[in-house]
XYZ file of C-alpha atoms in Angstrom:
704
model
C -0.037 -0.013 0.146
C 1.422 3.759 -0.929
C 0.012 6.770 -0.095
C 0.792 10.096 -1.200
C -0.001 13.510 0.296
C 1.076 16.888 -0.312
C 3.291 18.079 2.724
C 3.906 21.975 3.991
C 6.626 22.261 1.764
C 4.746 21.161 -1.338
C 6.964 18.136 -2.086
C 4.993 14.622 -2.549
C 5.727 12.242 0.706
C 5.124 8.364 0.385
C 4.245 5.684 3.344
C 5.870 3.027 1.384
C 8.978 2.147 3.692
C 10.979 1.389 0.372
C 10.370 4.999 -1.284
C 13.000 7.153 0.024
C 13.077 9.897 -2.830
C 14.597 10.138 -6.201
C 18.047 11.617 -7.206
C 15.654 14.771 -8.519
C 15.485 15.336 -4.696
C 19.192 16.075 -4.452
C 20.220 19.520 -4.187
C 22.848 21.391 -6.292
C 25.048 21.536 -3.089
C 24.763 18.187 -2.429
C 25.741 16.973 -6.190
C 28.731 19.550 -6.175
C 29.822 18.028 -2.987
C 29.373 14.564 -4.474
C 31.808 14.988 -7.141
C 33.855 17.031 -4.981
C 34.416 14.365 -2.891
C 35.158 11.888 -5.232
C 37.869 14.136 -6.807
C 39.079 14.721 -3.434
C 39.450 10.991 -2.892
C 41.073 10.334 -6.181
C 43.507 13.322 -5.281
C 43.875 11.460 -2.094
C 45.008 8.486 -3.841
C 47.412 10.233 -6.206
C 49.198 11.697 -3.208
C 49.238 8.526 -1.653
C 50.865 6.673 -4.572
C 53.310 9.547 -5.053
C 54.525 9.673 -1.108
C 54.968 5.873 -1.426
C 57.088 5.837 -4.351
C 59.059 8.372 -2.807
C 59.020 7.627 1.018
C 61.245 5.113 2.790
C 59.580 4.068 6.195
C 62.904 2.776 7.044
C 63.846 6.194 8.198
C 61.362 6.057 11.412
C 62.101 2.838 12.402
C 65.757 2.127 12.335
C 68.271 4.965 13.521
C 70.934 6.814 11.093
C 74.075 7.951 12.042
C 75.661 11.516 11.754
C 75.773 10.791 8.068
C 72.563 9.334 7.585
C 73.581 5.912 7.171
C 71.381 3.102 8.680
C 72.416 1.419 11.843
C 72.540 -2.570 11.214
C 71.331 -2.208 7.606
C 72.708 -5.387 5.619
C 75.165 -5.123 2.766
C 76.862 -1.729 4.236
C 79.650 -1.405 6.700
C 77.285 -0.698 9.511
C 75.590 -4.020 9.072
C 77.062 -5.496 12.541
C 76.375 -2.070 14.232
C 72.676 -2.240 14.923
C 72.499 0.418 17.749
C 72.948 3.948 17.945
C 75.262 5.837 20.338
C 75.093 9.504 21.377
C 78.264 11.325 21.982
C 76.544 13.438 24.547
C 73.197 12.621 25.366
C 72.212 15.666 27.274
C 72.206 17.881 23.872
C 69.127 15.763 22.868
C 67.130 18.086 25.163
C 67.619 21.202 22.532
C 64.952 22.602 21.082
C 66.558 21.960 17.638
C 65.347 18.219 17.978
C 61.622 18.961 18.076
C 62.481 21.045 14.470
C 64.733 18.824 12.687
C 64.433 15.327 14.521
C 67.852 14.809 14.947
C 70.021 15.369 18.158
C 72.998 18.253 17.550
C 75.740 15.775 18.775
C 77.596 13.186 16.666
C 75.947 9.713 16.482
C 77.723 6.470 15.411
C 76.515 3.030 14.980
C 77.592 0.474 17.494
C 77.832 -2.876 18.444
C 76.654 -2.837 21.750
C 75.965 0.145 24.114
C 78.527 1.084 26.874
C 78.063 -0.985 30.232
C 80.282 1.061 32.574
C 81.340 4.807 33.318
C 84.781 5.651 31.809
C 86.252 9.045 30.613
C 88.305 9.386 27.936
C 91.052 11.108 29.960
C 91.275 8.301 32.072
C 91.112 5.757 29.244
C 93.694 7.194 26.871
C 96.325 6.617 29.793
C 95.290 2.999 29.748
C 95.513 0.617 26.594
C 92.709 -1.973 27.490
C 90.440 1.035 28.680
C 91.220 2.472 25.096
C 90.933 -0.408 23.387
C 86.999 -0.703 24.915
C 86.987 2.916 24.376
C 87.591 2.937 20.452
C 84.277 0.900 19.785
C 82.704 4.383 20.769
C 84.745 6.366 18.432
C 84.965 7.675 14.691
C 86.844 5.135 12.779
C 90.776 6.145 12.612
C 91.190 7.160 16.192
C 94.482 6.487 17.987
C 95.801 6.444 21.382
C 98.905 8.740 20.195
C 96.489 11.264 19.009
C 95.873 12.687 22.638
C 92.735 13.497 24.370
C 92.913 17.698 23.478
C 92.965 16.544 19.939
C 90.253 13.950 20.165
C 87.855 15.994 22.089
C 88.714 19.171 19.967
C 87.971 17.385 16.972
C 84.747 15.728 18.333
C 86.331 12.039 17.237
C 85.293 10.501 20.760
C 82.611 11.304 23.120
C 84.111 13.157 26.459
C 82.713 9.991 28.968
C 80.781 7.008 28.351
C 77.419 6.484 30.809
C 76.157 2.693 31.613
C 73.364 2.338 28.718
C 70.616 0.158 27.453
C 69.234 -0.308 24.221
C 65.897 1.045 23.614
C 64.197 1.341 20.028
C 67.860 0.558 19.140
C 69.131 3.455 20.500
C 71.441 3.590 23.711
C 69.878 5.515 26.351
C 71.304 6.291 30.065
C 70.549 3.802 32.551
C 71.394 4.910 35.951
C 70.526 1.387 37.701
C 73.735 0.285 37.333
C 75.276 3.223 39.217
C 73.967 4.166 42.549
C 73.386 7.167 41.314
C 77.008 8.425 41.931
C 79.684 9.500 38.821
C 83.413 9.789 40.094
C 86.009 10.025 37.956
C 89.247 9.911 39.791
C 88.984 12.119 42.773
C 86.565 14.656 41.061
C 83.195 14.433 40.051
C 83.564 16.828 37.157
C 84.849 16.166 33.488
C 85.346 17.737 30.123
C 81.792 17.476 27.876
C 84.128 17.336 24.939
C 83.483 21.218 24.071
C 86.198 22.569 26.799
C 83.449 23.006 29.180
C 83.334 21.000 32.505
C 80.513 19.282 33.488
C 79.438 18.450 37.097
C 78.203 15.016 37.421
C 75.179 15.754 39.557
C 74.014 17.601 36.467
C 74.869 14.679 34.226
C 72.631 12.598 36.554
C 69.879 15.255 36.511
C 69.939 15.334 32.719
C 69.945 11.734 31.871
C 67.447 10.706 34.963
C 64.488 10.419 32.455
C 66.091 7.990 30.892
C 66.177 5.937 33.774
C 62.528 5.829 34.095
C 62.244 5.181 30.464
C 64.068 1.718 30.782
C 62.078 1.074 33.730
C 59.213 1.696 31.605
C 60.430 -0.376 28.958
C 60.579 -3.441 31.534
C 57.082 -2.965 32.741
C 55.681 -2.791 29.260
C 57.644 -6.295 28.421
C 55.700 -7.343 31.717
C 52.618 -6.281 30.344
C 53.357 -7.801 27.075
C 54.032 -11.088 28.912
C 50.388 -11.241 30.986
C 48.674 -10.350 27.814
C 50.040 -13.678 26.216
C 49.084 -15.551 29.286
C 45.282 -14.185 29.469
C 44.404 -13.479 26.350
C 41.817 -16.074 26.119
C 40.076 -15.262 29.272
C 39.870 -11.636 28.403
C 38.101 -12.624 24.881
C 35.627 -14.599 27.280
C 35.021 -11.728 29.275
C 34.218 -9.411 26.430
C 32.034 -12.362 25.013
C 30.027 -11.733 28.528
C 29.966 -8.117 28.106
C 28.665 -8.870 24.693
C 25.852 -10.774 25.933
C 25.066 -8.572 29.008
C 24.696 -5.757 26.208
C 22.225 -7.606 24.291
C 20.307 -8.574 27.362
C 20.124 -5.297 28.906
C 18.524 -3.693 25.416
C 15.872 -6.680 25.648
C 15.322 -5.701 29.399
C 14.434 -2.160 28.314
C 11.509 -3.163 26.510
C 9.916 -4.424 29.463
C 11.757 -2.447 32.350
C 12.399 0.930 30.972
C 9.225 2.347 32.819
C 10.079 1.009 35.929
C 13.624 2.223 35.713
C 12.864 5.515 34.832
C 10.430 5.908 37.816
C 12.483 4.413 40.459
C 15.468 6.483 39.337
C 12.883 9.810 39.549
C 11.753 8.620 43.270
C 15.204 7.908 44.684
C 16.254 11.635 43.254
C 13.274 13.295 45.199
C 14.144 10.810 48.272
C 17.957 11.361 48.378
C 17.103 15.357 47.981
C 14.494 14.751 50.948
C 16.904 13.176 53.175
C 19.546 16.011 52.280
C 16.682 18.702 53.467
C 16.050 16.478 56.937
C 19.860 15.925 57.572
C 20.293 19.966 57.011
C 17.772 20.658 59.598
C 19.117 18.211 62.106
C 22.483 19.921 61.876
C 20.667 23.259 62.034
C 18.727 22.215 65.277
C 22.239 20.522 67.026
C 24.131 23.808 66.414
C 21.278 26.058 68.119
C 22.395 27.316 71.232
C 26.037 26.897 70.849
C 28.834 29.444 71.065
C 29.299 31.070 67.881
C 27.277 29.022 65.942
C 25.014 32.362 65.376
C 27.657 33.752 63.365
C 26.768 34.807 60.031
C 28.917 33.901 57.128
C 29.039 37.907 56.011
C 30.654 38.398 59.620
C 32.834 35.183 59.444
C 34.110 36.425 56.144
C 36.472 34.375 53.761
C 38.275 31.305 55.477
C 40.838 29.117 53.656
C 39.877 26.304 55.874
C 36.213 25.650 54.802
C 35.077 23.435 57.490
C 35.024 26.309 59.517
C 31.171 27.026 57.727
C 30.185 23.781 58.727
C 30.078 25.133 62.336
C 27.625 27.983 62.195
C 23.950 27.855 61.587
C 23.354 30.083 58.627
C 25.224 27.721 56.351
C 23.050 24.781 56.838
C 19.990 27.110 56.547
C 21.121 27.783 53.377
C 21.915 24.648 52.238
C 17.983 23.572 53.463
C 16.489 26.224 51.549
C 18.617 25.347 48.454
C 17.531 21.592 48.563
C 13.844 22.551 49.454
C 13.723 24.951 46.250
C 15.249 22.095 43.961
C 12.731 19.612 45.338
C 9.772 21.615 44.482
C 11.100 22.381 41.165
C 11.707 18.477 40.666
C 8.316 17.923 41.792
C 6.243 20.695 39.565
C 8.504 19.474 36.759
C 7.091 15.904 37.362
C 3.634 17.213 37.428
C 3.885 19.101 34.500
C 5.853 17.164 32.146
C 4.651 13.781 33.144
C 2.862 13.045 29.737
C 6.342 13.696 28.010
C 8.086 11.426 30.651
C 5.499 8.604 29.349
C 6.117 9.419 25.798
C 10.006 9.012 26.066
C 9.473 5.727 27.781
C 7.144 4.433 25.454
C 9.759 5.275 22.608
C 12.505 3.773 24.227
C 10.440 0.610 24.388
C 9.469 0.945 21.068
C 13.073 1.015 20.078
C 13.613 -2.047 21.934
C 11.012 -3.512 19.758
C 12.527 -2.138 16.366
C 15.780 -3.490 17.162
C 14.644 -6.666 17.652
C 12.910 -6.724 14.178
C 16.165 -5.448 12.965
C 18.932 -7.616 14.706
C 21.493 -7.001 12.402
C 21.882 -3.496 13.179
C 23.456 -4.050 16.489
C 26.347 -5.643 14.602
C 26.731 -2.752 12.012
C 28.995 -0.979 14.239
C 31.457 -3.054 13.228
C 31.227 -2.569 9.589
C 31.862 1.411 10.789
C 34.574 0.409 12.975
C 36.448 -1.690 10.180
C 36.043 1.253 7.440
C 37.065 3.479 10.203
C 40.447 1.331 10.542
C 40.598 1.633 6.703
C 41.058 5.252 6.687
C 43.079 5.523 9.769
C 45.538 3.071 8.361
C 45.696 4.590 5.052
C 46.201 8.062 6.547
C 49.024 7.055 8.974
C 50.948 5.144 6.431
C 50.646 7.930 3.909
C 51.755 10.415 6.703
C 54.535 8.065 7.416
C 55.581 7.740 3.947
C 55.467 11.544 3.331
C 57.430 12.300 6.330
C 60.192 10.036 5.222
C 60.527 10.811 1.599
C 63.208 13.618 2.294
C 66.500 13.557 1.098
C 69.193 13.746 3.736
C 70.527 17.308 4.431
C 73.927 17.692 6.135
C 74.745 20.896 8.215
C 77.636 22.484 10.054
C 77.546 22.000 13.688
C 80.083 23.699 16.243
C 79.866 24.629 19.326
C 81.640 28.321 18.966
C 80.385 31.319 16.929
C 80.957 30.922 13.318
C 79.677 32.693 10.221
C 78.831 29.352 8.395
C 76.717 28.073 11.523
C 73.240 25.764 10.475
C 74.380 26.018 6.742
C 73.770 23.273 4.424
C 77.303 21.379 3.660
C 78.648 18.239 1.874
C 80.327 15.612 3.806
C 82.269 14.238 1.211
C 84.344 17.231 0.729
C 83.899 19.187 3.989
C 87.132 18.672 5.267
C 88.663 20.879 2.366
C 86.062 23.336 2.020
C 86.267 27.370 2.967
C 83.716 26.372 5.905
C 85.818 23.885 7.512
C 89.140 26.353 7.050
C 86.747 29.372 8.867
C 85.706 27.198 11.466
C 88.130 24.390 12.197
C 85.924 23.386 14.832
C 83.033 22.653 13.309
C 81.842 19.132 11.480
C 79.515 18.389 8.719
C 76.669 16.193 10.341
C 73.258 14.721 9.107
C 70.704 17.140 10.283
C 67.016 15.889 8.877
C 65.666 14.591 5.851
C 64.706 17.654 2.913
C 64.886 18.603 -0.581
C 64.933 21.329 -3.259
C 62.365 19.893 -5.977
C 58.939 20.951 -5.865
C 58.021 17.881 -4.574
C 59.858 18.244 -1.047
C 59.006 22.160 -1.313
C 55.322 21.347 -0.715
C 55.572 18.400 1.347
C 53.982 20.043 4.473
C 50.791 21.090 2.200
C 50.795 17.498 1.219
C 50.655 16.346 5.025
C 47.917 19.277 5.672
C 45.665 17.813 2.787
C 46.448 14.290 4.277
C 45.140 15.178 7.351
C 41.831 17.092 6.272
C 41.071 13.747 3.964
C 41.638 12.114 6.896
C 39.035 14.240 8.816
C 36.769 14.256 6.027
C 36.414 10.598 5.417
C 36.420 9.674 8.743
C 33.249 11.751 9.526
C 31.907 10.435 5.887
C 31.828 7.150 7.329
C 30.489 8.272 10.658
C 27.758 9.713 9.150
C 27.284 6.656 6.331
C 26.519 4.887 9.830
C 23.865 7.236 10.933
C 21.858 7.549 7.819
C 21.850 3.539 7.172
C 20.435 2.800 10.580
C 18.250 6.058 10.449
C 16.528 4.317 7.196
C 16.527 1.338 8.654
C 14.617 2.049 11.410
C 12.203 4.549 9.814
C 11.563 1.621 7.569
C 10.019 -0.114 10.810
C 8.416 2.969 12.095
C 6.383 3.577 8.628
C 5.639 0.578 7.933
C 1.692 -0.120 8.262
C 2.059 -3.913 8.994
C 5.146 -4.575 11.069
C 7.448 -6.844 10.320
C 5.381 -7.778 6.638
C 5.595 -4.397 5.025
C 9.475 -3.801 6.236
C 12.127 -4.585 3.507
C 13.753 -8.078 3.432
C 16.995 -6.690 4.707
C 16.611 -3.246 5.975
C 19.996 -2.634 7.003
C 21.348 -3.710 3.346
C 18.597 -1.523 1.805
C 19.174 1.291 3.519
C 22.591 1.189 3.060
C 22.083 0.709 -0.690
C 19.790 3.839 -0.802
C 22.447 6.202 1.108
C 25.491 5.389 -1.479
C 22.994 5.693 -4.344
C 21.134 8.681 -3.728
C 22.832 10.214 -0.689
C 26.559 10.545 -1.026
C 26.519 14.026 -1.714
C 24.360 14.731 1.391
C 26.567 12.892 3.501
C 30.029 14.573 1.698
C 28.571 18.121 2.183
C 27.587 17.133 5.925
C 30.928 15.606 6.723
C 32.769 18.461 5.125
C 31.669 20.972 7.590
C 32.777 19.106 10.743
C 35.865 18.376 8.806
C 36.542 22.056 8.388
C 35.513 22.790 11.998
C 37.810 20.003 13.281
C 40.909 21.118 11.138
C 40.505 24.824 12.648
C 40.263 23.414 15.889
C 43.577 21.434 14.982
C 45.107 24.810 13.835
C 44.245 26.528 17.307
C 45.814 24.015 19.153
C 48.871 24.508 17.121
C 48.591 28.269 17.864
C 47.993 27.522 21.574
C 51.286 25.412 21.732
C 53.308 27.851 19.976
C 52.236 30.445 22.156
C 52.918 28.872 25.610
C 56.243 30.456 25.904
C 54.800 33.653 25.227
C 53.427 35.693 28.320
C 50.899 37.793 26.355
C 47.926 36.859 28.140
C 45.445 38.315 25.820
C 46.487 36.090 23.312
C 46.039 33.188 25.794
C 42.516 34.357 26.656
C 41.545 34.869 23.044
C 42.609 31.608 22.104
C 40.916 29.731 24.770
C 37.481 31.420 24.013
C 37.879 30.435 20.233
C 38.666 27.061 20.974
C 35.695 27.146 23.545
C 33.758 28.519 20.681
C 34.659 25.829 18.184
C 33.995 22.892 20.649
C 30.997 24.130 21.040
C 30.135 24.827 17.593
C 31.235 21.187 16.532
C 29.009 19.828 19.060
C 25.759 21.685 17.556
C 27.117 20.749 13.972
C 27.176 17.358 14.722
C 23.522 17.385 16.545
C 22.103 19.029 13.792
C 23.819 16.431 10.972
C 22.902 13.643 12.770
C 18.798 14.624 12.657
C 19.415 16.103 9.295
C 20.704 12.716 8.286
C 17.287 10.776 10.021
C 15.023 13.269 7.901
C 17.135 12.299 4.631
C 16.711 8.855 5.201
C 12.770 9.335 5.625
C 12.077 11.719 2.785
C 15.326 11.515 0.600
C 15.302 15.539 0.617
C 18.775 17.475 0.225
C 21.079 18.228 3.162
C 20.031 21.990 3.648
C 16.279 20.996 3.422
C 16.672 18.371 5.926
C 18.550 20.474 8.365
C 16.437 23.280 8.215
C 13.229 20.962 8.546
C 14.904 19.012 11.320
C 16.053 21.753 13.741
C 12.672 23.558 13.476
C 10.811 20.116 14.038
C 12.987 20.310 17.396
C 12.787 23.695 18.078
C 8.647 23.246 18.201
C 8.858 20.339 20.458
C 11.871 21.532 22.462
C 10.375 20.041 25.855
C 9.587 16.685 24.501
C 13.085 16.461 22.994
C 15.028 17.404 26.330
C 13.061 14.951 28.497
C 13.772 11.878 26.028
C 17.386 13.164 25.763
C 17.565 13.181 29.577
C 15.798 9.935 30.140
C 17.541 8.087 27.400
C 20.820 9.136 28.684
C 20.274 7.930 32.098
C 19.051 4.542 31.014
C 22.032 4.308 28.626
C 24.577 5.241 31.277
C 22.730 2.779 33.659
C 23.194 0.463 31.334
C 27.185 0.902 30.605
C 27.719 1.145 34.438
C 25.832 -2.231 34.843
C 27.614 -3.679 32.544
C 31.640 -2.340 32.909
C 30.384 -3.035 36.955
C 29.499 -6.720 36.442
C 32.450 -7.599 33.791
C 34.949 -5.517 35.913
C 34.014 -7.316 39.493
C 34.070 -10.896 37.884
C 37.394 -10.074 36.027
C 38.601 -9.009 39.321
C 37.939 -11.626 41.355
C 38.697 -14.070 38.760
C 42.578 -12.555 37.637
C 43.103 -11.385 41.324
C 42.844 -15.040 42.726
C 40.702 -13.699 45.378
C 38.197 -16.453 45.114
C 39.680 -19.956 45.879
C 37.173 -21.596 43.391
C 39.651 -19.484 40.375
C 42.765 -20.060 41.817
C 43.871 -22.810 39.925
C 42.142 -21.633 36.827
C 43.186 -18.324 36.633
C 46.753 -17.497 34.928
C 50.041 -16.725 36.653
C 50.361 -12.874 36.380
C 53.050 -10.102 37.145
C 50.295 -7.473 37.067
C 46.489 -8.814 37.332
C 45.041 -5.144 36.978
C 46.084 -5.225 33.579
C 43.518 -7.644 32.045
C 40.989 -6.329 34.361
C 41.745 -2.499 33.089
C 41.562 -4.271 29.477
C 38.320 -6.059 30.137
C 36.676 -3.160 31.546
C 37.919 -0.977 28.850
C 36.825 -3.248 26.223
C 33.205 -3.695 27.783
C 32.712 -0.205 28.055
C 33.381 0.100 24.230
C 31.532 -3.006 23.478
C 28.664 -1.322 25.689
C 28.712 1.862 23.698
C 28.793 0.259 20.555
C 25.334 -1.586 20.968
C 24.337 1.356 22.966
C 24.949 3.657 19.979
C 22.609 1.938 17.560
C 19.887 2.111 20.371
C 20.313 5.885 20.870
C 20.128 6.221 16.990
C 17.149 3.983 16.920
C 15.343 6.352 19.904
C 16.420 9.585 18.111
C 15.142 8.236 14.747
C 11.821 6.980 16.202
C 11.370 10.046 17.758
C 11.459 12.414 14.738
C 9.517 10.250 13.047
C 6.935 10.303 15.807
C 6.791 14.088 15.831
C 6.526 13.932 11.803
C 3.305 11.642 12.336
C 2.102 14.055 14.830
C 2.308 16.760 12.596
C 1.321 15.095 9.091
C -1.479 12.582 10.240
C -4.479 13.375 11.669
C -5.927 9.605 12.271
C -8.273 9.597 8.835
C -8.364 6.481 6.704
C -6.080 9.079 4.005
C -3.809 10.071 6.709
C -3.774 7.555 9.628
C -1.185 7.525 12.371
C 1.894 5.318 11.942
C 2.910 5.079 15.327
C 2.221 1.958 18.155
C -0.784 1.844 19.597
C 1.147 2.600 22.896
C 1.840 5.965 21.970
C -1.485 6.475 20.738
C -3.137 5.624 23.884
C -0.836 8.078 25.502
C -1.932 10.973 23.678
C -5.738 9.993 23.186
C -4.894 9.609 19.488
C -6.858 7.066 17.361
C -6.971 5.720 13.775
C -10.716 6.058 12.327
C -11.831 2.948 10.375
C -13.294 3.375 7.053
C -16.398 2.546 8.034
C -17.019 4.978 10.423
C -16.142 7.397 8.239
């Protein structure tokens, strides 16, 4: 059966659940955005192919020495030297490291990290010590050169510090030293630049590395715990999935009870608060100093002082009484709207029962998002590693050629070396002079922007697909006979066939706001060093405004996608209709939103709590029945936290579908009230329970 009517906007509307509007309903903006999105995606793939042909991800994974050579690369002189050693690790704290991703200190590839303290001055006087020291020097260093020449030429480090390999880089490990460095009878040494360094300062400079090494050991133990408990973690996640499904089913029968119990508990808690404040007020009556007013007391840093006077408890009692009266009045005037919210929540459980595959649609969205994130990350890595090695002049004293580009092959005979004898031509960073290299920053920006656009498009596609499936349930005269055979697949096909431009337009607006927020965060990071309070205040206001704008646009988009799924209109028209429809029913929107949020929050809390408690008693061995079954772990909280966090994500995935169902049915319900009047030509499509609450009836053809 298919009914047509003229809506107030002058467009035909059909109640056939399979009808979602022809392509003619798409606006010019949607068509332009569709074409623009397709072109942007093609260009995105072109950027990826170009980056993959130019980039070398080994530059991120493997360390490089001062000449840009890979440590441990097969077929090179560094093949048997897989680790990177820094001459002066303290210089890695220089701000240049953040800009050029390279420490301004000589770096060489070594076979193993140093395992003891040793200075060059001490090592050069002993053949055995110097033979060991040579492993951490440039090639060709001999004992006859003397410590002064070796240090001035930066051929060896001034001192060796016990280190351990982390990410194939030698980082100091102070755990072996007891925290004391003594060189002979002194606690100072030359750092290779003629400057004397106090050992205490060295300890302070490398103490963070000790934390890193300890963290590395913790990470290894955590990984070991995962290998011992992964199958039990999976069992916990399956339990969370079952509980999520069970909670959605129970909402169909217990939603009303849960809501009214919650309201009663709120009233009782506030009532007890009033009673407690009165008892405290009465207990202080007659006590010395209790009748002092807050104004007379003034400001006190010890807040407990205010609890010793009667006026504080009187103020609390009055405030709670006012809140109690407001809540009771709201319940009296909004009782019908609360009943509507409860009925819609029950109807959402019934709709999900007919469209069970919708609960697993978030897995498809997650898969698409994983592909988008992976493509963005891989492209970003290849773009950042597609430069050529750039060498610059490094020196400790003032020099006119400092930080200039240089060629390490003939630097020793260059004019720059003649003017700056203490300088060296070292690898600085990866760059280039070609057109491609000059626009790498722009390509990285394009990569980030397309990542936002594609991710928002995938999320929008999921919202419209679910909205189309649930709206087909609402508008079906006979459920489920008049519903499509596969509501999710039918809705997904319609969304991609007719509404790609709508999805692209809505996601483009959100992406532009998000990229502006990223730029504001970047500016805020740059201005942290500055002391301009006005600039900081302005940035804080802008970040707050754009955060609010993003939340508002997402809310509008979500409801616009529902209207598009119902009528097949273009994005702008659907957004306008949804906004004014919600504004005409703002009280119903507020009540439904809060009631739904409470129930879903309660569901998440219940599921995470039950699974978390079960995981705690199982993995901690607190229950004797599980002591022989539970795996032996280094940190039993590792699987517990994993189960709790993943259980929350699973519950959030299921309940996001449920929330989308409630929102869709709510908009359909509001449209139903405004478009229909219960006559045979325009019957109400809502459930009978909703019609009873509103005292609405559908007239039979015989009665007319």
